[in-house]
Every structure is written in C-alpha cells, then in structure tokens.
Amino acid sequence: MDSRVSDPAARTPLSGTATTGLKIVIVGGFGVGKTSLVSAVSEISPLSTEEIMTQAGVGVDDIAQVRDKRTTTVAFDFGRITLNAENILYLFGAPGQERFWFLWDQLFAGSLGAVVLVDTRRVEDSWYAIDRLEHHGMPFVVAVNRFENRGPSLEQIRDALSLAPEIPLLDCDARLRESCKLVLITLVRHLTRLAERTP
Ligand SMILES: Nc1nc2c(ncn2[C@@H]2O[C@H](COP(=O)(O)OP(=O)(O)OP(=O)(O)O)[C@@H](O)[C@H]2O)c(=O)[nH]1
Ligand SMILES: [Mg+2]
C-alpha cells in the first residue's frame, strides 16, 4: 500500500497554539476526484492510501468511465489546513468504490459537514453519498468536477439530484487549489448559515 506520509521537507508542523480540530469529509462516486481535491488543498503532503488497480478489479469495480485511472483509494485520504492560530481543518477523502462504502459511516463520525463531488458523466453515482449524508443529518455542499467542458448545467444537476434550493451547488476543478478552496469556503459559509438559524 502506498501510505505516503510525505517527504519531511514538505511538512508544515502543526501550530503549538492549535486547540480545535474541525473535520470535513469529501465523498462521491468512484474516480470523481476526491483524492485530487484533498491533495490540492492540503498544507501537508496528504496521507493517501492509494492502491494500483489490477485485473482482479475488473468486473467488480466500475471502471468503464475512468479508463485512464491507475490507482484507487482503499481506506481514505487525509489532509490538513490551518485556518488560524486555534482552528485546524482536517479533510478526509472517502474511498469511492462500492466495496469500500462500509467505511463511510465511520468517516462521518464527528464531521461538521461534507463535500459531495459529482462527475457529470455519472451523476447517479452521487445518489449513495447524498442518501448517507441525509441519513446522518449532515450538512453538505455539492461540487461538480467537470472532466469535460460540456455536460448538464448546474440547474439540470440540481434537478437530477433533487437538491433543495438552499443546498449550495457549484462547479470546481479538483486539481486546482484555488477552486477547491472556494468549495471549502462555500461549505463553511453554509455551515455558518445553518448554525445561525438554529436557536
Ligand atoms: N481531466 C480531469 N481529470 C481529473 C479531474 N479531477 C481529477 N482528475 C483525474 O482523475 C483521476 C481520478 O481522480 P482521483 O482523485 O483519484 O479520484 P477519486 O475520487 O479519489 O477516486 P477513488 O478514490 O478511486 O474513488 C486522477 O487521475 C485525476 O488526475 C478533472 O477535473 N479533470
Ligand atoms: Mg481516491
């Protein structure tokens, strides 16, 4: 297993003043870009549990739409962002393949909220993620990682996923730090709005 804990030179030590850890989970179907997103925004080289996909996965894993993909997450991705002197954001990327979905409920424990990543070529792969989040009552935003510059509009995706109007929905590129930061900021703003609404 490639459990990279980073090259020491690339590590940013955790600030001594850090007191609060905030946990956010990145979920979505197989190969939508969850590992890419955690890698793009993490200030430490992320802990990543990628395995090379082998012939044994053929027929088990749905690789039809991700033919160029060579590795897959077998446990989870872990990254970190220091928000300020006290608050640290911890990012957990879920494994996307159906055979590892049993891990998701444990990953949700203690999370403030989630990002659902959607691939426009396989929007229906997001249903499981949304169903689990709704089951746990966990707030989420939906980010569309467009692999191609076409496909359904955000409004069509909102309809296809039956998303309530108050759930934020935005485009992103999971490989780009600034784009992923915007997704996380959108989630934090959504969480703040919900917290302000609760008496
Ligand atoms: N063209 C393009 N490729 C992307 C984009 N986002 C991710 N990729 C590529 O798609 C592949 C799959 O991305 P991953 O980040 O491994 O996806 P994942 O959701 O973590 O996959 P699993 O953990 O196996 O479910 C990688 O080779 C990425 O470089 C994108 O927006 N456009
Ligand atoms: Mg992954």
PDB file of C-alpha atoms and ligand atoms in Angstrom:
ATOM      1  CA  MET A   1       0.000   0.000   0.000  1.00  0.00           C
ATOM      2  CA  ASP A   2       1.264   3.460  -0.826  1.00  0.00           C
ATOM      3  CA  SER A   3       0.663   5.106   2.552  1.00  0.00           C
ATOM      4  CA  ARG A   4       2.706   8.200   1.811  1.00  0.00           C
ATOM      5  CA  VAL A   5       3.181  10.314   4.889  1.00  0.00           C
ATOM      6  CA  SER A   6       5.052  12.870   2.856  1.00  0.00           C
ATOM      7  CA  ASP A   7       8.592  13.901   2.450  1.00  0.00           C
ATOM      8  CA  PRO A   8       9.576  15.613   5.733  1.00  0.00           C
ATOM      9  CA  ALA A   9      10.681  18.762   3.914  1.00  0.00           C
ATOM     10  CA  ALA A  10       7.163  19.237   2.568  1.00  0.00           C
ATOM     11  CA  ARG A  11       5.544  19.056   6.000  1.00  0.00           C
ATOM     12  CA  THR A  12       4.157  22.085   7.783  1.00  0.00           C
ATOM     13  CA  PRO A  13       4.308  21.393  11.523  1.00  0.00           C
ATOM     14  CA  LEU A  14       1.047  21.733  13.442  1.00  0.00           C
ATOM     15  CA  SER A  15       0.994  25.069  15.260  1.00  0.00           C
ATOM     16  CA  GLY A  16       1.505  24.832  19.036  1.00  0.00           C
ATOM     17  CA  THR A  17      -1.493  27.147  19.543  1.00  0.00           C
ATOM     18  CA  ALA A  18      -3.921  24.838  17.735  1.00  0.00           C
ATOM     19  CA  THR A  19      -6.777  23.855  20.021  1.00  0.00           C
ATOM     20  CA  THR A  20      -9.712  22.900  17.810  1.00  0.00           C
ATOM     21  CA  GLY A  21      -9.827  20.344  15.023  1.00  0.00           C
ATOM     22  CA  LEU A  22     -12.691  20.640  12.551  1.00  0.00           C
ATOM     23  CA  LYS A  23     -13.413  17.631  10.391  1.00  0.00           C
ATOM     24  CA  ILE A  24     -14.819  17.697   6.857  1.00  0.00           C
ATOM     25  CA  VAL A  25     -15.412  14.680   4.629  1.00  0.00           C
ATOM     26  CA  ILE A  26     -15.150  14.519   0.837  1.00  0.00           C
ATOM     27  CA  VAL A  27     -17.480  11.916  -0.645  1.00  0.00           C
ATOM     28  CA  GLY A  28     -18.698  10.899  -4.091  1.00  0.00           C
ATOM     29  CA  GLY A  29     -18.580   8.080  -6.598  1.00  0.00           C
ATOM     30  CA  PHE A  30     -15.609   6.161  -7.910  1.00  0.00           C
ATOM     31  CA  GLY A  31     -12.944   8.331  -9.561  1.00  0.00           C
ATOM     32  CA  VAL A  32     -14.732  11.696  -9.243  1.00  0.00           C
ATOM     33  CA  GLY A  33     -11.588  13.412  -7.899  1.00  0.00           C
ATOM     34  CA  LYS A  34     -11.776  13.089  -4.090  1.00  0.00           C
ATOM     35  CA  THR A  35      -8.076  12.277  -3.663  1.00  0.00           C
ATOM     36  CA  SER A  36      -7.213  15.064  -6.129  1.00  0.00           C
ATOM     37  CA  LEU A  37      -9.184  17.599  -4.069  1.00  0.00           C
ATOM     38  CA  VAL A  38      -7.557  16.641  -0.752  1.00  0.00           C
ATOM     39  CA  SER A  39      -4.097  16.743  -2.381  1.00  0.00           C
ATOM     40  CA  ALA A  40      -4.804  20.129  -3.990  1.00  0.00           C
ATOM     41  CA  VAL A  41      -5.735  21.946  -0.777  1.00  0.00           C
ATOM     42  CA  SER A  42      -3.810  20.168   1.968  1.00  0.00           C
ATOM     43  CA  GLU A  43      -0.884  22.048   3.535  1.00  0.00           C
ATOM     44  CA  ILE A  44       0.800  18.738   4.346  1.00  0.00           C
ATOM     45  CA  SER A  45       1.515  16.110   1.737  1.00  0.00           C
ATOM     46  CA  PRO A  46      -1.652  14.140   2.295  1.00  0.00           C
ATOM     47  CA  LEU A  47      -1.713  10.697   3.782  1.00  0.00           C
ATOM     48  CA  SER A  48      -3.050   8.717   0.911  1.00  0.00           C
ATOM     49  CA  THR A  49      -3.995   5.062   0.767  1.00  0.00           C
ATOM     50  CA  GLU A  50      -3.829   4.509  -2.961  1.00  0.00           C
ATOM     51  CA  GLU A  51      -3.500   1.037  -4.433  1.00  0.00           C
ATOM     52  CA  ILE A  52      -2.723   0.155  -8.034  1.00  0.00           C
ATOM     53  CA  MET A  53      -5.857  -1.202  -9.686  1.00  0.00           C
ATOM     54  CA  THR A  54      -5.309  -4.710 -11.010  1.00  0.00           C
ATOM     55  CA  GLN A  55      -7.043  -7.166 -13.290  1.00  0.00           C
ATOM     56  CA  ALA A  56      -8.721  -8.596 -10.175  1.00  0.00           C
ATOM     57  CA  GLY A  57     -10.893  -5.489 -10.013  1.00  0.00           C
ATOM     58  CA  VAL A  58     -12.308  -5.993 -13.494  1.00  0.00           C
ATOM     59  CA  GLY A  59     -15.971  -6.882 -13.200  1.00  0.00           C
ATOM     60  CA  VAL A  60     -16.011  -5.751  -9.553  1.00  0.00           C
ATOM     61  CA  ASP A  61     -15.044  -2.106  -9.952  1.00  0.00           C
ATOM     62  CA  ASP A  62     -16.923   0.117 -12.376  1.00  0.00           C
ATOM     63  CA  ILE A  63     -14.007   1.317 -14.489  1.00  0.00           C
ATOM     64  CA  ALA A  64     -15.925   1.973 -17.718  1.00  0.00           C
ATOM     65  CA  GLN A  65     -15.780   5.786 -17.333  1.00  0.00           C
ATOM     66  CA  VAL A  66     -12.329   6.011 -15.768  1.00  0.00           C
ATOM     67  CA  ARG A  67     -10.218   4.066 -18.229  1.00  0.00           C
ATOM     68  CA  ASP A  68      -7.056   6.093 -17.575  1.00  0.00           C
ATOM     69  CA  LYS A  69      -7.236   5.622 -13.839  1.00  0.00           C
ATOM     70  CA  ARG A  70      -4.401   3.533 -12.404  1.00  0.00           C
ATOM     71  CA  THR A  71      -4.886   3.766  -8.634  1.00  0.00           C
ATOM     72  CA  THR A  72      -7.812   3.850  -6.244  1.00  0.00           C
ATOM     73  CA  THR A  73      -8.283   4.808  -2.589  1.00  0.00           C
ATOM     74  CA  VAL A  74      -8.634   1.725  -0.376  1.00  0.00           C
ATOM     75  CA  ALA A  75      -9.058   3.425   3.013  1.00  0.00           C
ATOM     76  CA  PHE A  76      -9.176   7.222   2.976  1.00  0.00           C
ATOM     77  CA  ASP A  77      -7.250  10.397   2.161  1.00  0.00           C
ATOM     78  CA  PHE A  78      -6.216  12.695   4.959  1.00  0.00           C
ATOM     79  CA  GLY A  79      -5.166  16.329   4.651  1.00  0.00           C
ATOM     80  CA  ARG A  80      -4.909  19.414   6.837  1.00  0.00           C
ATOM     81  CA  ILE A  81      -5.466  23.176   6.543  1.00  0.00           C
ATOM     82  CA  THR A  82      -4.606  25.651   9.291  1.00  0.00           C
ATOM     83  CA  LEU A  83      -7.447  28.198   9.404  1.00  0.00           C
ATOM     84  CA  ASN A  84      -5.990  30.425  12.146  1.00  0.00           C
ATOM     85  CA  ALA A  85      -3.935  30.120  15.332  1.00  0.00           C
ATOM     86  CA  GLU A  86      -6.524  27.908  17.041  1.00  0.00           C
ATOM     87  CA  ASN A  87      -8.569  26.215  14.340  1.00  0.00           C
ATOM     88  CA  ILE A  88      -7.353  23.410  12.123  1.00  0.00           C
ATOM     89  CA  LEU A  89      -9.419  21.871   9.348  1.00  0.00           C
ATOM     90  CA  TYR A  90      -8.936  18.149   8.804  1.00  0.00           C
ATOM     91  CA  LEU A  91     -10.028  16.742   5.463  1.00  0.00           C
ATOM     92  CA  PHE A  92     -10.975  13.110   4.984  1.00  0.00           C
ATOM     93  CA  GLY A  93     -11.490  11.809   1.455  1.00  0.00           C
ATOM     94  CA  ALA A  94     -13.692   8.718   1.331  1.00  0.00           C
ATOM     95  CA  PRO A  95     -12.923   5.680  -0.821  1.00  0.00           C
ATOM     96  CA  GLY A  96     -15.149   5.747  -3.906  1.00  0.00           C
ATOM     97  CA  GLN A  97     -15.541   2.107  -4.811  1.00  0.00           C
ATOM     98  CA  GLU A  98     -18.689   0.355  -3.702  1.00  0.00           C
ATOM     99  CA  ARG A  99     -16.796  -2.435  -1.960  1.00  0.00           C
ATOM    100  CA  PHE A 100     -15.312   0.121   0.493  1.00  0.00           C
ATOM    101  CA  TRP A 101     -18.515   2.042   1.209  1.00  0.00           C
ATOM    102  CA  PHE A 102     -18.872   0.300   4.591  1.00  0.00           C
ATOM    103  CA  LEU A 103     -16.117   2.692   5.808  1.00  0.00           C
ATOM    104  CA  TRP A 104     -18.174   5.807   5.135  1.00  0.00           C
ATOM    105  CA  ASP A 105     -20.329   5.839   8.249  1.00  0.00           C
ATOM    106  CA  GLN A 106     -17.213   5.725  10.462  1.00  0.00           C
ATOM    107  CA  LEU A 107     -15.639   8.555   8.446  1.00  0.00           C
ATOM    108  CA  PHE A 108     -18.740  10.680   9.084  1.00  0.00           C
ATOM    109  CA  ALA A 109     -18.325  10.414  12.882  1.00  0.00           C
ATOM    110  CA  GLY A 110     -17.525  13.820  14.345  1.00  0.00           C
ATOM    111  CA  SER A 111     -17.672  15.599  10.966  1.00  0.00           C
ATOM    112  CA  LEU A 112     -19.107  19.082  10.692  1.00  0.00           C
ATOM    113  CA  GLY A 113     -20.098  18.691   7.086  1.00  0.00           C
ATOM    114  CA  ALA A 114     -19.268  17.193   3.728  1.00  0.00           C
ATOM    115  CA  VAL A 115     -18.474  17.966   0.121  1.00  0.00           C
ATOM    116  CA  VAL A 116     -20.178  15.722  -2.438  1.00  0.00           C
ATOM    117  CA  LEU A 117     -18.126  15.607  -5.632  1.00  0.00           C
ATOM    118  CA  VAL A 118     -20.054  14.893  -8.812  1.00  0.00           C
ATOM    119  CA  ASP A 119     -18.808  13.745 -12.209  1.00  0.00           C
ATOM    120  CA  THR A 120     -21.248  14.992 -14.857  1.00  0.00           C
ATOM    121  CA  ARG A 121     -20.809  11.755 -16.845  1.00  0.00           C
ATOM    122  CA  ARG A 122     -22.091   9.713 -13.885  1.00  0.00           C
ATOM    123  CA  VAL A 123     -24.346  11.960 -11.854  1.00  0.00           C
ATOM    124  CA  GLU A 124     -26.282   8.973 -10.496  1.00  0.00           C
ATOM    125  CA  ASP A 125     -23.129   7.769  -8.664  1.00  0.00           C
ATOM    126  CA  SER A 126     -23.702  10.627  -6.209  1.00  0.00           C
ATOM    127  CA  TRP A 127     -27.057   9.339  -5.012  1.00  0.00           C
ATOM    128  CA  TYR A 128     -25.498   6.987  -2.455  1.00  0.00           C
ATOM    129  CA  ALA A 129     -23.423   9.812  -0.934  1.00  0.00           C
ATOM    130  CA  ILE A 130     -26.393  12.156  -0.675  1.00  0.00           C
ATOM    131  CA  ASP A 131     -28.554   9.410   0.783  1.00  0.00           C
ATOM    132  CA  ARG A 132     -25.986   8.604   3.510  1.00  0.00           C
ATOM    133  CA  LEU A 133     -25.468  12.281   4.377  1.00  0.00           C
ATOM    134  CA  GLU A 134     -29.203  12.883   4.647  1.00  0.00           C
ATOM    135  CA  HIS A 135     -29.489   9.745   6.808  1.00  0.00           C
ATOM    136  CA  HIS A 136     -26.860  11.190   9.187  1.00  0.00           C
ATOM    137  CA  GLY A 137     -28.402  14.674   9.046  1.00  0.00           C
ATOM    138  CA  MET A 138     -25.033  16.022   7.951  1.00  0.00           C
ATOM    139  CA  PRO A 139     -24.921  19.336   6.061  1.00  0.00           C
ATOM    140  CA  PHE A 140     -23.227  19.262   2.667  1.00  0.00           C
ATOM    141  CA  VAL A 141     -22.473  21.190  -0.499  1.00  0.00           C
ATOM    142  CA  VAL A 142     -22.277  19.675  -3.974  1.00  0.00           C
ATOM    143  CA  ALA A 143     -19.275  20.425  -6.208  1.00  0.00           C
ATOM    144  CA  VAL A 144     -19.306  19.439  -9.872  1.00  0.00           C
ATOM    145  CA  ASN A 145     -15.845  18.350 -11.024  1.00  0.00           C
ATOM    146  CA  ARG A 146     -16.132  18.721 -14.795  1.00  0.00           C
ATOM    147  CA  PHE A 147     -13.849  16.385 -16.675  1.00  0.00           C
ATOM    148  CA  GLU A 148     -15.179  17.808 -19.950  1.00  0.00           C
ATOM    149  CA  ASN A 149     -16.260  21.313 -20.830  1.00  0.00           C
ATOM    150  CA  ARG A 150     -19.773  20.206 -21.558  1.00  0.00           C
ATOM    151  CA  GLY A 151     -22.479  18.199 -19.932  1.00  0.00           C
ATOM    152  CA  PRO A 152     -25.534  19.216 -17.926  1.00  0.00           C
ATOM    153  CA  SER A 153     -25.909  22.677 -16.422  1.00  0.00           C
ATOM    154  CA  LEU A 154     -25.897  23.196 -12.670  1.00  0.00           C
ATOM    155  CA  GLU A 155     -29.677  23.586 -12.725  1.00  0.00           C
ATOM    156  CA  GLN A 156     -30.068  20.255 -14.566  1.00  0.00           C
ATOM    157  CA  ILE A 157     -27.794  18.611 -11.988  1.00  0.00           C
ATOM    158  CA  ARG A 158     -29.818  20.144  -9.151  1.00  0.00           C
ATOM    159  CA  ASP A 159     -32.949  18.620 -10.671  1.00  0.00           C
ATOM    160  CA  ALA A 160     -31.332  15.224 -11.297  1.00  0.00           C
ATOM    161  CA  LEU A 161     -30.149  15.022  -7.678  1.00  0.00           C
ATOM    162  CA  SER A 162     -33.390  16.535  -6.267  1.00  0.00           C
ATOM    163  CA  LEU A 163     -31.324  19.049  -4.313  1.00  0.00           C
ATOM    164  CA  ALA A 164     -33.211  21.544  -2.175  1.00  0.00           C
ATOM    165  CA  PRO A 165     -32.671  25.176  -3.258  1.00  0.00           C
ATOM    166  CA  GLU A 166     -30.692  26.020  -0.085  1.00  0.00           C
ATOM    167  CA  ILE A 167     -28.023  23.366  -0.742  1.00  0.00           C
ATOM    168  CA  PRO A 168     -25.050  25.112  -2.389  1.00  0.00           C
ATOM    169  CA  LEU A 169     -24.098  23.711  -5.804  1.00  0.00           C
ATOM    170  CA  LEU A 170     -21.016  24.918  -7.695  1.00  0.00           C
ATOM    171  CA  ASP A 171     -18.500  23.943 -10.364  1.00  0.00           C
ATOM    172  CA  CYS A 172     -14.927  23.097  -9.420  1.00  0.00           C
ATOM    173  CA  ASP A 173     -11.721  21.597 -10.736  1.00  0.00           C
ATOM    174  CA  ALA A 174     -10.497  19.121  -8.115  1.00  0.00           C
ATOM    175  CA  ARG A 175      -6.909  19.541  -9.303  1.00  0.00           C
ATOM    176  CA  LEU A 176      -6.750  23.283  -8.631  1.00  0.00           C
ATOM    177  CA  ARG A 177      -6.076  24.609  -5.161  1.00  0.00           C
ATOM    178  CA  GLU A 178      -7.989  27.892  -5.565  1.00  0.00           C
ATOM    179  CA  SER A 179     -11.018  26.109  -6.953  1.00  0.00           C
ATOM    180  CA  CYS A 180     -11.032  23.573  -4.080  1.00  0.00           C
ATOM    181  CA  LYS A 181     -10.577  26.358  -1.539  1.00  0.00           C
ATOM    182  CA  LEU A 182     -13.703  28.011  -2.893  1.00  0.00           C
ATOM    183  CA  VAL A 183     -15.623  24.742  -2.418  1.00  0.00           C
ATOM    184  CA  LEU A 184     -14.494  24.527   1.221  1.00  0.00           C
ATOM    185  CA  ILE A 185     -15.315  28.199   1.851  1.00  0.00           C
ATOM    186  CA  THR A 186     -18.789  27.577   0.399  1.00  0.00           C
ATOM    187  CA  LEU A 187     -19.244  24.667   2.813  1.00  0.00           C
ATOM    188  CA  VAL A 188     -18.061  26.701   5.813  1.00  0.00           C
ATOM    189  CA  ARG A 189     -20.430  29.565   4.858  1.00  0.00           C
ATOM    190  CA  HIS A 190     -23.282  27.065   4.538  1.00  0.00           C
ATOM    191  CA  LEU A 191     -22.473  25.612   7.978  1.00  0.00           C
ATOM    192  CA  THR A 192     -22.346  29.111   9.473  1.00  0.00           C
ATOM    193  CA  ARG A 193     -25.743  29.982   7.953  1.00  0.00           C
ATOM    194  CA  LEU A 194     -27.253  26.782   9.373  1.00  0.00           C
ATOM    195  CA  ALA A 195     -25.722  27.431  12.806  1.00  0.00           C
ATOM    196  CA  GLU A 196     -27.111  30.974  12.849  1.00  0.00           C
ATOM    197  CA  ARG A 197     -30.561  29.629  12.042  1.00  0.00           C
ATOM    198  CA  THR A 198     -30.513  27.149  14.959  1.00  0.00           C
ATOM    199  CA  PRO A 199     -31.815  28.847  18.133  1.00  0.00           C
TER     200      PRO A 199
HETATM  201  N1  LIG B   1      -9.436  15.833 -16.781  1.00  0.00           N
HETATM  202  C1  LIG B   1      -9.615  15.876 -15.473  1.00  0.00           C
HETATM  203  N2  LIG B   1      -9.077  14.919 -14.726  1.00  0.00           N
HETATM  204  C2  LIG B   1      -9.282  14.951 -13.401  1.00  0.00           C
HETATM  205  C3  LIG B   1     -10.062  15.956 -12.787  1.00  0.00           C
HETATM  206  N3  LIG B   1     -10.136  15.711 -11.448  1.00  0.00           N
HETATM  207  C4  LIG B   1      -9.414  14.573 -11.247  1.00  0.00           C
HETATM  208  N4  LIG B   1      -8.885  14.131 -12.410  1.00  0.00           N
HETATM  209  C5  LIG B   1      -8.101  12.936 -12.633  1.00  0.00           C
HETATM  210  O1  LIG B   1      -8.994  11.847 -12.442  1.00  0.00           O
HETATM  211  C6  LIG B   1      -8.336  10.764 -11.835  1.00  0.00           C
HETATM  212  C7  LIG B   1      -9.141  10.275 -10.643  1.00  0.00           C
HETATM  213  O2  LIG B   1      -9.010  11.159  -9.588  1.00  0.00           O
HETATM  214  P1  LIG B   1      -8.931  10.712  -8.060  1.00  0.00           P
HETATM  215  O3  LIG B   1      -8.671  11.989  -7.318  1.00  0.00           O
HETATM  216  O4  LIG B   1      -8.025   9.563  -7.841  1.00  0.00           O
HETATM  217  O5  LIG B   1     -10.421  10.219  -7.829  1.00  0.00           O
HETATM  218  P2  LIG B   1     -11.043   9.583  -6.505  1.00  0.00           P
HETATM  219  O6  LIG B   1     -12.439  10.115  -6.413  1.00  0.00           O
HETATM  220  O7  LIG B   1     -10.164   9.814  -5.338  1.00  0.00           O
HETATM  221  O8  LIG B   1     -11.063   8.031  -6.874  1.00  0.00           O
HETATM  222  P3  LIG B   1     -11.376   6.761  -5.903  1.00  0.00           P
HETATM  223  O9  LIG B   1     -10.726   7.045  -4.591  1.00  0.00           O
HETATM  224  O10 LIG B   1     -10.787   5.589  -6.621  1.00  0.00           O
HETATM  225  O11 LIG B   1     -12.867   6.702  -5.838  1.00  0.00           O
HETATM  226  C8  LIG B   1      -6.935  11.262 -11.490  1.00  0.00           C
HETATM  227  O12 LIG B   1      -6.061  10.755 -12.492  1.00  0.00           O
HETATM  228  C9  LIG B   1      -7.031  12.761 -11.589  1.00  0.00           C
HETATM  229  O13 LIG B   1      -5.829  13.397 -12.005  1.00  0.00           O
HETATM  230  C10 LIG B   1     -10.626  16.985 -13.627  1.00  0.00           C
HETATM  231  O14 LIG B   1     -11.302  17.911 -13.197  1.00  0.00           O
HETATM  232  N5  LIG B   1     -10.367  16.877 -14.953  1.00  0.00           N
HETATM  233 MG    MG B   2      -9.457   8.481  -4.014  1.00  0.00          MG
END
